[in-house]
mmCIF file of N, CA and C in Angstrom:
data_model
loop_
_atom_site.group_PDB
_atom_site.id
_atom_site.type_symbol
_atom_site.label_atom_id
_atom_site.label_comp_id
_atom_site.label_asym_id
_atom_site.label_seq_id
_atom_site.Cartn_x
_atom_site.Cartn_y
_atom_site.Cartn_z
ATOM 1 N N MET A 1 0.814 -1.558 -0.035
ATOM 2 C CA MET A 1 0.236 0.012 -0.121
ATOM 3 C C MET A 1 0.886 1.279 0.266
ATOM 4 N N THR A 2 0.918 2.059 -0.684
ATOM 5 C CA THR A 2 1.350 3.835 -0.457
ATOM 6 C C THR A 2 1.149 4.368 -0.451
ATOM 7 N N LYS A 3 2.084 4.884 0.390
ATOM 8 C CA LYS A 3 1.470 5.712 1.992
ATOM 9 C C LYS A 3 1.465 7.258 1.313
ATOM 10 N N ALA A 4 0.667 7.934 2.568
ATOM 11 C CA ALA A 4 0.236 8.636 1.654
ATOM 12 C C ALA A 4 0.554 10.132 3.344
ATOM 13 N N TYR A 5 0.714 11.452 2.331
ATOM 14 C CA TYR A 5 1.471 12.412 3.420
ATOM 15 C C TYR A 5 0.232 13.692 3.001
ATOM 16 N N TRP A 6 -0.038 14.118 3.763
ATOM 17 C CA TRP A 6 -0.400 15.957 4.621
ATOM 18 C C TRP A 6 0.310 16.776 4.483
ATOM 19 N N ILE A 7 0.292 17.508 4.138
ATOM 20 C CA ILE A 7 1.434 18.720 3.432
ATOM 21 C C ILE A 7 0.068 20.074 4.296
ATOM 22 N N ALA A 8 1.161 20.506 5.815
ATOM 23 C CA ALA A 8 -0.414 21.558 5.781
ATOM 24 C C ALA A 8 0.659 22.963 5.740
ATOM 25 N N ARG A 9 0.405 24.235 5.263
ATOM 26 C CA ARG A 9 1.281 25.635 5.973
ATOM 27 C C ARG A 9 0.274 26.541 6.037
ATOM 28 N N VAL A 10 0.403 26.978 7.379
ATOM 29 C CA VAL A 10 0.148 27.784 8.868
ATOM 30 C C VAL A 10 0.241 28.909 9.436
ATOM 31 N N ASP A 11 -0.272 30.141 8.973
ATOM 32 C CA ASP A 11 0.196 31.056 10.058
ATOM 33 C C ASP A 11 -0.835 31.091 10.751
ATOM 34 N N VAL A 12 -0.654 31.181 12.649
ATOM 35 C CA VAL A 12 -1.241 31.355 13.095
ATOM 36 C C VAL A 12 -1.851 32.455 13.589
ATOM 37 N N ARG A 13 -2.419 32.391 14.115
ATOM 38 C CA ARG A 13 -3.113 34.185 14.124
ATOM 39 C C ARG A 13 -3.212 34.911 15.940
ATOM 40 N N ASP A 14 -3.271 33.514 16.777
ATOM 41 C CA ASP A 14 -3.212 33.089 18.146
ATOM 42 C C ASP A 14 -3.321 32.179 18.557
ATOM 43 N N PRO A 15 -1.631 32.168 19.563
ATOM 44 C CA PRO A 15 -1.286 30.679 19.458
ATOM 45 C C PRO A 15 -1.425 30.088 20.556
ATOM 46 N N GLU A 16 -1.992 30.827 21.521
ATOM 47 C CA GLU A 16 -3.057 30.235 22.732
ATOM 48 C C GLU A 16 -4.444 29.798 22.223
ATOM 49 N N GLY A 17 -5.158 30.437 21.403
ATOM 50 C CA GLY A 17 -5.952 29.485 20.315
ATOM 51 C C GLY A 17 -6.173 28.687 20.267
ATOM 52 N N TYR A 18 -5.137 28.036 19.164
ATOM 53 C CA TYR A 18 -4.508 27.025 18.385
ATOM 54 C C TYR A 18 -4.413 26.231 19.057
ATOM 55 N N LYS A 19 -3.091 26.964 20.340
ATOM 56 C CA LYS A 19 -3.946 25.005 21.182
ATOM 57 C C LYS A 19 -5.426 24.361 21.842
ATOM 58 N N GLY A 20 -6.323 25.040 21.465
ATOM 59 C CA GLY A 20 -7.386 24.104 21.601
ATOM 60 C C GLY A 20 -7.734 23.275 20.025
ATOM 61 N N TYR A 21 -7.246 24.177 18.592
ATOM 62 C CA TYR A 21 -6.984 23.035 17.940
ATOM 63 C C TYR A 21 -6.171 21.798 18.017
ATOM 64 N N VAL A 22 -4.928 21.606 18.014
ATOM 65 C CA VAL A 22 -4.164 20.864 18.573
ATOM 66 C C VAL A 22 -5.130 20.119 19.475
ATOM 67 N N ALA A 23 -4.890 19.696 20.274
ATOM 68 C CA ALA A 23 -5.733 18.981 21.845
ATOM 69 C C ALA A 23 -7.341 18.705 20.765
ATOM 70 N N ALA A 24 -7.582 18.765 20.488
ATOM 71 C CA ALA A 24 -9.407 18.872 19.516
ATOM 72 C C ALA A 24 -9.088 17.830 18.498
ATOM 73 N N ALA A 25 -7.682 18.517 17.458
ATOM 74 C CA ALA A 25 -7.584 16.736 16.269
ATOM 75 C C ALA A 25 -7.409 15.514 16.556
ATOM 76 N N LYS A 26 -5.872 15.686 18.229
ATOM 77 C CA LYS A 26 -5.303 14.245 18.596
ATOM 78 C C LYS A 26 -6.331 13.275 17.969
ATOM 79 N N PRO A 27 -7.566 13.448 19.094
ATOM 80 C CA PRO A 27 -7.928 11.653 18.531
ATOM 81 C C PRO A 27 -8.031 11.542 17.504
ATOM 82 N N ALA A 28 -8.280 12.685 15.891
ATOM 83 C CA ALA A 28 -8.282 12.699 14.935
ATOM 84 C C ALA A 28 -7.102 11.535 13.855
ATOM 85 N N PHE A 29 -5.701 12.073 14.626
ATOM 86 C CA PHE A 29 -4.493 11.562 14.098
ATOM 87 C C PHE A 29 -4.067 10.370 15.019
ATOM 88 N N GLU A 30 -4.947 10.374 15.963
ATOM 89 C CA GLU A 30 -4.534 8.436 16.918
ATOM 90 C C GLU A 30 -5.776 7.686 15.519
ATOM 91 N N ARG A 31 -6.930 8.157 15.210
ATOM 92 C CA ARG A 31 -7.472 7.447 15.074
ATOM 93 C C ARG A 31 -6.805 6.089 14.064
ATOM 94 N N PHE A 32 -6.502 7.489 13.493
ATOM 95 C CA PHE A 32 -6.205 6.884 11.259
ATOM 96 C C PHE A 32 -4.785 6.749 11.596
ATOM 97 N N GLY A 33 -3.781 7.219 12.658
ATOM 98 C CA GLY A 33 -2.453 6.594 12.734
ATOM 99 C C GLY A 33 -2.459 7.256 12.173
ATOM 100 N N ALA A 34 -2.257 9.134 12.444
ATOM 101 C CA ALA A 34 -1.684 9.716 11.653
ATOM 102 C C ALA A 34 0.126 9.794 12.637
ATOM 103 N N LYS A 35 1.356 9.899 11.983
ATOM 104 C CA LYS A 35 2.573 10.571 12.427
ATOM 105 C C LYS A 35 3.307 11.734 12.304
ATOM 106 N N PHE A 36 3.735 12.089 12.275
ATOM 107 C CA PHE A 36 3.988 13.716 12.057
ATOM 108 C C PHE A 36 5.792 13.935 11.668
ATOM 109 N N ILE A 37 5.745 13.848 11.033
ATOM 110 C CA ILE A 37 7.232 13.946 9.726
ATOM 111 C C ILE A 37 8.262 15.503 10.129
ATOM 112 N N ALA A 38 7.476 16.324 10.228
ATOM 113 C CA ALA A 38 8.151 17.658 10.947
ATOM 114 C C ALA A 38 6.641 18.134 11.190
ATOM 115 N N ARG A 39 6.548 19.362 12.227
ATOM 116 C CA ARG A 39 6.872 19.823 12.719
ATOM 117 C C ARG A 39 6.734 21.250 13.131
ATOM 118 N N GLY A 40 6.229 22.384 13.063
ATOM 119 C CA GLY A 40 7.028 23.469 13.064
ATOM 120 C C GLY A 40 8.605 23.423 12.271
ATOM 121 N N GLY A 41 9.307 23.692 13.756
ATOM 122 C CA GLY A 41 10.547 23.625 13.650
ATOM 123 C C GLY A 41 11.368 25.209 12.386
ATOM 124 N N THR A 42 12.581 24.885 12.341
ATOM 125 C CA THR A 42 13.154 25.720 11.570
ATOM 126 C C THR A 42 12.621 25.227 9.648
ATOM 127 N N HIS A 43 12.248 26.535 8.905
ATOM 128 C CA HIS A 43 12.617 26.797 7.826
ATOM 129 C C HIS A 43 12.786 27.457 6.486
ATOM 130 N N GLU A 44 12.511 27.622 5.774
ATOM 131 C CA GLU A 44 13.599 28.246 4.844
ATOM 132 C C GLU A 44 12.497 28.033 3.310
ATOM 133 N N ALA A 45 12.308 29.585 2.963
ATOM 134 C CA ALA A 45 11.049 29.890 2.262
ATOM 135 C C ALA A 45 12.275 30.251 1.523
ATOM 136 N N VAL A 46 12.665 29.441 0.077
ATOM 137 C CA VAL A 46 13.353 29.398 -1.137
ATOM 138 C C VAL A 46 12.897 29.326 -2.397
ATOM 139 N N GLU A 47 11.343 30.124 -2.973
ATOM 140 C CA GLU A 47 10.927 30.173 -3.963
ATOM 141 C C GLU A 47 9.609 30.052 -3.701
ATOM 142 N N GLY A 48 8.596 30.932 -3.550
ATOM 143 C CA GLY A 48 6.842 31.556 -3.437
ATOM 144 C C GLY A 48 6.917 31.759 -2.606
ATOM 145 N N PRO A 49 5.931 32.289 -1.878
ATOM 146 C CA PRO A 49 5.792 32.745 -0.445
ATOM 147 C C PRO A 49 5.084 31.619 0.593
ATOM 148 N N GLY A 50 5.339 31.827 1.900
ATOM 149 C CA GLY A 50 6.308 30.629 2.717
ATOM 150 C C GLY A 50 5.120 31.234 3.632
ATOM 151 N N ARG A 51 4.844 29.868 4.944
ATOM 152 C CA ARG A 51 4.360 30.448 5.410
ATOM 153 C C ARG A 51 5.215 29.926 6.820
ATOM 154 N N ALA A 52 4.440 30.965 8.004
ATOM 155 C CA ALA A 52 5.525 30.682 8.875
ATOM 156 C C ALA A 52 5.157 28.935 10.232
ATOM 157 N N ARG A 53 3.895 28.350 10.117
ATOM 158 C CA ARG A 53 4.391 26.508 10.488
ATOM 159 C C ARG A 53 3.689 25.646 9.169
ATOM 160 N N ASN A 54 5.036 24.247 8.932
ATOM 161 C CA ASN A 54 4.823 24.351 7.921
ATOM 162 C C ASN A 54 5.159 22.530 9.026
ATOM 163 N N VAL A 55 4.216 21.453 8.112
ATOM 164 C CA VAL A 55 3.178 20.281 9.023
ATOM 165 C C VAL A 55 3.751 18.685 7.894
ATOM 166 N N ILE A 56 3.710 17.883 8.269
ATOM 167 C CA ILE A 56 4.238 16.753 6.869
ATOM 168 C C ILE A 56 3.909 15.499 7.857
ATOM 169 N N ILE A 57 1.986 15.150 7.364
ATOM 170 C CA ILE A 57 1.880 14.352 8.156
ATOM 171 C C ILE A 57 1.626 13.082 7.835
ATOM 172 N N GLU A 58 2.570 11.899 8.101
ATOM 173 C CA GLU A 58 2.449 10.620 7.021
ATOM 174 C C GLU A 58 0.794 9.334 8.051
ATOM 175 N N PHE A 59 0.213 9.096 6.671
ATOM 176 C CA PHE A 59 -0.443 7.739 6.130
ATOM 177 C C PHE A 59 -0.295 7.677 5.949
ATOM 178 N N ALA A 60 -0.143 5.257 6.307
ATOM 179 C CA ALA A 60 -0.700 4.090 5.839
ATOM 180 C C ALA A 60 -1.391 4.284 4.125
ATOM 181 N N SER A 61 -1.480 4.925 3.495
ATOM 182 C CA SER A 61 -2.271 5.094 2.202
ATOM 183 C C SER A 61 -3.292 6.558 2.604
ATOM 184 N N MET A 62 -3.929 6.720 1.175
ATOM 185 C CA MET A 62 -4.416 7.476 0.795
ATOM 186 C C MET A 62 -5.768 7.119 1.558
ATOM 187 N N GLU A 63 -6.689 7.068 1.339
ATOM 188 C CA GLU A 63 -7.411 5.952 2.297
ATOM 189 C C GLU A 63 -7.941 7.295 4.096
ATOM 190 N N ASP A 64 -6.619 6.402 4.007
ATOM 191 C CA ASP A 64 -6.136 7.432 5.317
ATOM 192 C C ASP A 64 -6.538 8.723 6.065
ATOM 193 N N ALA A 65 -5.422 9.050 5.537
ATOM 194 C CA ALA A 65 -5.199 10.344 5.092
ATOM 195 C C ALA A 65 -6.168 11.186 4.476
ATOM 196 N N ARG A 66 -7.453 11.133 3.402
ATOM 197 C CA ARG A 66 -8.852 11.571 2.980
ATOM 198 C C ARG A 66 -9.844 11.462 4.882
ATOM 199 N N ASN A 67 -10.175 9.975 4.573
ATOM 200 C CA ASN A 67 -10.757 9.799 5.795
ATOM 201 C C ASN A 67 -10.439 10.395 7.256
ATOM 202 N N CYS A 68 -9.289 10.081 7.268
ATOM 203 C CA CYS A 68 -8.757 11.111 8.725
ATOM 204 C C CYS A 68 -9.091 13.352 8.738
ATOM 205 N N TYR A 69 -9.382 13.219 7.828
ATOM 206 C CA TYR A 69 -9.798 14.627 6.606
ATOM 207 C C TYR A 69 -10.783 15.195 7.250
ATOM 208 N N PHE A 70 -11.857 14.369 6.653
ATOM 209 C CA PHE A 70 -13.281 13.991 6.620
ATOM 210 C C PHE A 70 -13.887 13.891 7.614
ATOM 211 N N SER A 71 -12.939 13.356 8.925
ATOM 212 C CA SER A 71 -14.041 12.642 9.555
ATOM 213 C C SER A 71 -14.369 13.620 10.630
ATOM 214 N N SER A 72 -15.360 13.264 11.625
ATOM 215 C CA SER A 72 -15.872 14.208 12.386
ATOM 216 C C SER A 72 -14.546 14.414 13.370
ATOM 217 N N GLU A 73 -14.086 13.917 14.372
ATOM 218 C CA GLU A 73 -13.619 14.264 15.148
ATOM 219 C C GLU A 73 -12.017 15.205 14.775
ATOM 220 N N TYR A 74 -12.122 15.423 12.863
ATOM 221 C CA TYR A 74 -10.892 16.662 12.688
ATOM 222 C C TYR A 74 -11.521 17.523 11.648
ATOM 223 N N GLN A 75 -13.009 17.715 12.124
ATOM 224 C CA GLN A 75 -14.105 18.994 11.330
ATOM 225 C C GLN A 75 -14.200 19.617 12.223
ATOM 226 N N HIS A 76 -14.576 19.516 13.113
ATOM 227 C CA HIS A 76 -14.341 20.013 14.463
ATOM 228 C C HIS A 76 -13.150 21.035 14.584
ATOM 229 N N ALA A 77 -12.156 19.897 14.942
ATOM 230 C CA ALA A 77 -10.531 20.758 15.078
ATOM 231 C C ALA A 77 -10.273 21.821 14.397
ATOM 232 N N LYS A 78 -10.887 21.779 12.343
ATOM 233 C CA LYS A 78 -10.718 22.470 11.634
ATOM 234 C C LYS A 78 -11.159 23.622 11.752
ATOM 235 N N SER A 79 -12.642 23.876 12.224
ATOM 236 C CA SER A 79 -13.666 24.982 12.723
ATOM 237 C C SER A 79 -13.119 25.742 13.681
ATOM 238 N N ILE A 80 -12.359 24.932 14.861
ATOM 239 C CA ILE A 80 -11.551 25.235 15.565
ATOM 240 C C ILE A 80 -10.321 25.718 15.202
ATOM 241 N N ARG A 81 -9.540 25.467 14.422
ATOM 242 C CA ARG A 81 -7.733 25.678 13.452
ATOM 243 C C ARG A 81 -8.913 27.013 12.900
ATOM 244 N N GLN A 82 -9.001 27.674 12.375
ATOM 245 C CA GLN A 82 -9.814 28.532 11.299
ATOM 246 C C GLN A 82 -10.099 29.613 12.127
ATOM 247 N N GLN A 83 -10.845 29.544 13.335
ATOM 248 C CA GLN A 83 -10.362 30.683 14.702
ATOM 249 C C GLN A 83 -9.024 31.364 14.159
ATOM 250 N N PHE A 84 -8.187 30.275 14.297
ATOM 251 C CA PHE A 84 -6.785 30.827 15.094
ATOM 252 C C PHE A 84 -6.436 31.037 14.328
ATOM 253 N N ALA A 85 -5.810 30.321 12.579
ATOM 254 C CA ALA A 85 -4.379 29.985 11.609
ATOM 255 C C ALA A 85 -5.764 30.237 10.170
ATOM 256 N N ASP A 86 -4.196 30.518 9.827
ATOM 257 C CA ASP A 86 -4.755 30.390 8.165
ATOM 258 C C ASP A 86 -3.798 29.761 7.925
ATOM 259 N N GLY A 87 -4.091 28.807 6.261
ATOM 260 C CA GLY A 87 -3.241 28.039 5.530
ATOM 261 C C GLY A 87 -4.309 27.158 4.635
ATOM 262 N N GLU A 88 -3.407 26.472 4.288
ATOM 263 C CA GLU A 88 -3.721 25.032 2.996
ATOM 264 C C GLU A 88 -2.853 23.921 4.091
ATOM 265 N N ILE A 89 -4.131 22.582 3.541
ATOM 266 C CA ILE A 89 -3.544 21.297 3.433
ATOM 267 C C ILE A 89 -3.995 21.101 1.871
ATOM 268 N N MET A 90 -3.261 20.142 1.410
ATOM 269 C CA MET A 90 -3.041 19.452 0.792
ATOM 270 C C MET A 90 -2.327 17.585 1.026
ATOM 271 N N LEU A 91 -3.162 16.608 0.857
ATOM 272 C CA LEU A 91 -3.172 15.120 0.821
ATOM 273 C C LEU A 91 -2.715 15.179 -0.638
ATOM 274 N N VAL A 92 -1.281 14.449 -0.547
ATOM 275 C CA VAL A 92 -0.131 14.267 -1.288
ATOM 276 C C VAL A 92 -0.129 12.679 -1.269
ATOM 277 N N GLU A 93 -0.456 11.676 -2.420
ATOM 278 C CA GLU A 93 0.381 10.190 -2.311
ATOM 279 C C GLU A 93 2.202 10.236 -2.301
ATOM 280 N N GLY A 94 1.915 9.303 -1.741
ATOM 281 C CA GLY A 94 3.669 9.141 -2.202
ATOM 282 C C GLY A 94 4.503 7.971 -2.809
ATOM 283 N N ILE A 95 5.534 7.472 -3.336
ATOM 284 C CA ILE A 95 6.150 6.918 -4.030
ATOM 285 C C ILE A 95 6.790 5.562 -3.011
#
C-alpha cells in the first residue's frame, strides 16, 4: 500500500487559541495512525511565499489521509483552527 501525506502550511494568528485546535485534532490523528514527520521547526522559503508553520503528516494510505481529514473529529478541530490560523492542507500520495 502506498503511503500518503498531509502537507500543511499555516500562519497562526492566535497561539493560545490554536492550542484548542491541537487538542481537538489529536483524537483524529490517533484514530487514523498519523505519524508526524515535520511539525514547525526551522524552515527556509526558497521559492514562492512561505508560511510560518509547516507540517508533514504520514498516513498508511491515501484512504486513511482522506478519512482523517473528513472525519467528524477533524472537522470539529478544523472549525477551531480556522478561528485562529490561516493556511492550506494538501493530501499527497507518496511513492
